[in-house]
């Protein structure tokens, strides 16, 4: 049984489209994250939510909008997709916000290809 | 913000030999230093971590050493095996909530 699950696993779409990626965790964790890993494997935090509240918002275009309907879910909506958005997006979760005390668990990733 | 650099970016070793990957960071307030392993097409997974009150930690064939004065920490893998082939990331903690990932080291174990 998957602890942090993302859907879809693959997403191929045209430039200009709007798409969403969903993430759910069944670990009872309070904190969830979105990371972007580009083609050179750079892995960067985008957003973090704790108990449905935004706590980290990196320099990300506002075409990206995270939404957390409850603490077990953190979805990522992307408007007006661009070629540079092509990447693997990883969701992650941890029990609490302090990562020195709480291990972060990653989902399997969503590979987004914008054509 | 935290500047993180890993060296080398690629590393190729013979099976059975040791591998060492070094990570330097800039934030002297960092107090938590994990290493993640990412196999091809898979998710990053924590393999070992160390906190700033400890200089070395070992878990079977892997170990992490920390030099807080010099602001670097290293991953050591002994008796390497083919399944150790992966990309390894250091990710020192900035503040309490943000891991800053290095650019990754691609480790290849040659049989």
Coordinates of C-alpha atoms in Angstrom, one line a residue:
Chain A
X1 CA 0.0 0.0 0.0
X2 CA 1.5 3.3 -1.2
X3 CA 2.2 5.9 1.5
X4 CA 2.4 8.9 -0.8
X5 CA 0.6 8.5 -4.0
X6 CA 0.5 10.8 -7.0
X7 CA -1.7 10.8 -10.0
X8 CA -1.1 10.7 -12.9
X9 CA 2.2 9.1 -13.3
X10 CA 2.7 10.5 -16.7
X11 CA 1.2 13.6 -18.2
X12 CA 1.7 14.7 -21.8
X13 CA 0.0 17.9 -22.9
X14 CA 0.2 20.9 -25.3
X15 CA 1.6 24.3 -24.4
X16 CA -1.1 26.7 -23.1
X17 CA -3.2 23.9 -21.5
X18 CA -4.1 23.8 -17.8
X19 CA -3.4 20.6 -15.9
X20 CA -3.6 19.3 -12.3
X21 CA -1.5 16.7 -10.4
X22 CA -3.0 15.1 -7.3
X23 CA -1.2 13.9 -4.2
X24 CA -2.5 11.9 -1.3
X25 CA -0.7 10.5 1.8
X26 CA -2.1 7.9 4.1
X27 CA 0.6 8.3 6.8
X28 CA -1.4 10.7 8.9
X29 CA 1.3 13.4 8.3
X30 CA 0.7 17.1 8.8
X31 CA 3.0 18.5 6.3
X32 CA 3.1 18.1 2.5
X33 CA 5.4 19.4 -0.2
X34 CA 5.8 19.8 -4.0
X35 CA 9.2 19.5 -5.6
X36 CA 10.3 20.0 -9.2
X37 CA 13.1 17.9 -10.7
X38 CA 14.3 19.2 -14.1
X39 CA 16.0 17.3 -16.8
X40 CA 19.4 17.9 -15.2
X41 CA 18.1 16.2 -12.0
X42 CA 18.1 19.4 -10.0
X43 CA 15.5 18.9 -7.2
X44 CA 14.0 22.1 -5.8
X45 CA 11.2 22.7 -3.3
X46 CA 8.2 24.6 -4.7
X47 CA 5.6 24.6 -1.9
X48 CA 5.0 23.3 1.5
X49 CA 1.8 23.1 3.4
X50 CA 1.2 22.3 7.1
X51 CA -2.3 21.4 8.2
X52 CA -3.6 22.9 5.0
X53 CA -1.7 26.2 5.5
X54 CA 1.0 27.4 3.1
X55 CA 4.3 27.6 4.8
X56 CA 6.9 27.6 2.0
X57 CA 6.3 29.3 -1.3
X58 CA 9.5 29.5 -3.4
X59 CA 10.0 31.7 -6.4
X60 CA 7.5 29.9 -8.5
X61 CA 5.5 31.5 -11.3
X62 CA 1.9 32.2 -10.2
X63 CA 0.7 29.9 -12.9
X64 CA 1.4 27.2 -10.3
X65 CA -1.3 27.0 -7.6
X66 CA -1.2 24.4 -4.9
X67 CA -4.4 23.5 -3.1
X68 CA -4.8 21.5 0.1
X69 CA -8.4 20.5 0.7
X70 CA -7.3 18.6 3.8
X71 CA -4.1 17.6 5.4
X72 CA -3.9 14.3 3.5
X73 CA -4.1 15.9 0.1
X74 CA -2.0 18.5 -1.7
X75 CA -2.8 19.1 -5.4
X76 CA -0.9 21.2 -7.9
X77 CA -2.7 23.1 -10.6
X78 CA -0.7 24.6 -13.5
X79 CA -2.2 27.1 -15.8
X80 CA -1.0 28.0 -19.3
X81 CA 1.7 25.3 -19.5
X82 CA 5.0 26.2 -21.0
X83 CA 7.8 24.1 -22.4
X84 CA 10.0 24.9 -19.4
X85 CA 7.4 23.3 -17.1
X86 CA 8.5 19.8 -18.4
X87 CA 9.9 18.0 -15.5
X88 CA 9.2 15.4 -12.9
X89 CA 7.1 16.7 -10.0
X90 CA 7.4 15.0 -6.7
X91 CA 5.0 15.2 -3.8
X92 CA 6.4 14.5 -0.3
X93 CA 5.1 14.4 3.2
X94 CA 6.5 14.5 6.8
X95 CA 4.9 14.1 10.2
X96 CA 5.8 17.7 11.1
X97 CA 7.4 20.8 9.7
X98 CA 10.8 20.3 11.5
X99 CA 12.7 18.2 9.0
X100 CA 15.5 17.7 11.5
X101 CA 13.0 15.6 13.5
X102 CA 10.7 14.2 10.8
X103 CA 11.7 12.2 7.8
X104 CA 10.3 13.3 4.5
X105 CA 8.7 10.6 2.3
X106 CA 8.5 11.1 -1.5
X107 CA 5.8 10.0 -3.9
X108 CA 6.8 8.2 -7.1
X109 CA 6.7 11.3 -9.2
X110 CA 4.7 12.7 -12.1
X111 CA 6.5 13.1 -15.3
X112 CA 5.1 16.1 -17.1
X113 CA 5.9 16.6 -20.8
X114 CA 4.8 19.8 -22.5
X115 CA 4.8 19.7 -26.2
Chain B
X1 CA 20.0 31.3 1.3
X2 CA 21.9 28.0 1.4
X3 CA 24.4 27.3 -1.3
X4 CA 25.1 23.6 -1.7
X5 CA 27.7 22.0 -3.9
X6 CA 28.4 18.3 -4.4
X7 CA 31.6 16.7 -5.7
X8 CA 32.1 14.9 -7.9
X9 CA 29.2 15.1 -10.2
X10 CA 29.9 11.6 -11.6
X11 CA 31.8 8.8 -10.0
X12 CA 32.7 5.4 -11.3
X13 CA 34.1 2.7 -9.1
X14 CA 34.9 -1.0 -9.3
X15 CA 32.6 -3.3 -7.5
X16 CA 33.9 -3.9 -4.0
X17 CA 35.8 -0.6 -3.8
X18 CA 34.8 2.4 -1.8
X19 CA 33.0 5.6 -2.9
X20 CA 33.1 9.0 -1.3
X21 CA 30.9 12.0 -2.2
X22 CA 31.4 15.4 -0.6
X23 CA 28.9 18.1 0.0
X24 CA 29.7 21.7 1.0
X25 CA 27.2 24.2 2.3
X26 CA 27.2 27.8 3.2
X27 CA 24.7 28.2 6.0
X28 CA 26.5 27.9 9.3
X29 CA 23.1 27.6 11.1
X30 CA 22.3 24.3 9.3
X31 CA 22.0 21.5 11.9
X32 CA 20.7 18.5 9.9
X33 CA 22.4 16.8 7.0
X34 CA 20.7 14.0 5.1
X35 CA 21.8 12.0 2.0
X36 CA 19.2 10.7 -0.5
X37 CA 19.5 8.0 -3.0
X38 CA 17.6 8.1 -6.3
X39 CA 17.6 5.1 -8.5
X40 CA 16.8 5.5 -12.2
X41 CA 13.2 6.5 -12.6
X42 CA 12.4 6.2 -8.9
X43 CA 11.8 8.5 -6.0
X44 CA 14.5 10.0 -3.8
X45 CA 14.9 8.0 -0.6
X46 CA 16.6 8.9 2.6
X47 CA 19.6 6.6 3.2
X48 CA 21.4 8.2 6.1
X49 CA 21.4 11.5 8.0
X50 CA 23.5 13.2 10.7
X51 CA 22.8 16.0 13.1
X52 CA 25.2 18.7 14.1
X53 CA 26.0 17.3 17.5
X54 CA 27.6 14.2 15.9
X55 CA 30.7 13.9 13.8
X56 CA 30.1 10.5 12.2
X57 CA 27.3 8.0 11.8
X58 CA 27.4 4.6 10.3
X59 CA 24.8 2.2 9.0
X60 CA 26.3 -1.1 7.7
X61 CA 28.1 -0.2 4.5
X62 CA 27.3 3.5 4.5
X63 CA 28.5 6.3 6.7
X64 CA 28.3 10.0 6.9
X65 CA 30.9 12.3 8.4
X66 CA 30.4 16.0 9.3
X67 CA 32.8 18.8 9.6
X68 CA 30.8 21.8 10.9
X69 CA 33.8 24.1 11.1
X70 CA 34.6 23.6 7.4
X71 CA 30.9 23.3 6.5
X72 CA 31.0 20.0 4.6
X73 CA 29.8 16.5 5.1
X74 CA 30.5 13.4 3.1
X75 CA 28.9 10.1 2.2
X76 CA 31.0 7.0 2.4
X77 CA 30.0 3.7 0.8
X78 CA 32.2 0.7 1.4
X79 CA 32.3 -2.7 -0.4
X80 CA 30.2 -1.2 -3.2
X81 CA 27.7 -3.4 -5.0
X82 CA 25.9 -3.0 -8.4
X83 CA 22.7 -2.0 -6.6
X84 CA 24.5 1.1 -5.2
X85 CA 24.4 2.6 -8.7
X86 CA 22.2 5.6 -8.4
X87 CA 22.2 9.4 -8.1
X88 CA 23.0 10.6 -4.6
X89 CA 21.9 13.9 -3.2
X90 CA 22.9 15.8 -0.2
X91 CA 20.3 18.1 1.2
X92 CA 21.3 20.2 4.2
X93 CA 18.5 21.8 6.1
X94 CA 17.9 25.5 5.8
X95 CA 16.0 26.8 8.8
X96 CA 13.7 24.2 10.2
X97 CA 11.6 23.4 7.2
X98 CA 13.5 23.5 3.9
X99 CA 15.9 20.9 2.5
X100 CA 18.2 22.4 -0.1
X101 CA 19.3 19.7 -2.5
X102 CA 22.8 19.5 -4.1
X103 CA 23.0 18.9 -7.8
X104 CA 23.5 15.2 -7.4
X105 CA 26.3 12.7 -7.9
X106 CA 25.8 9.9 -10.4
X107 CA 27.5 6.8 -9.0
X108 CA 28.2 3.9 -11.3
X109 CA 29.5 0.6 -9.9
X110 CA 31.4 -1.4 -12.5
X111 CA 31.2 -5.2 -12.2

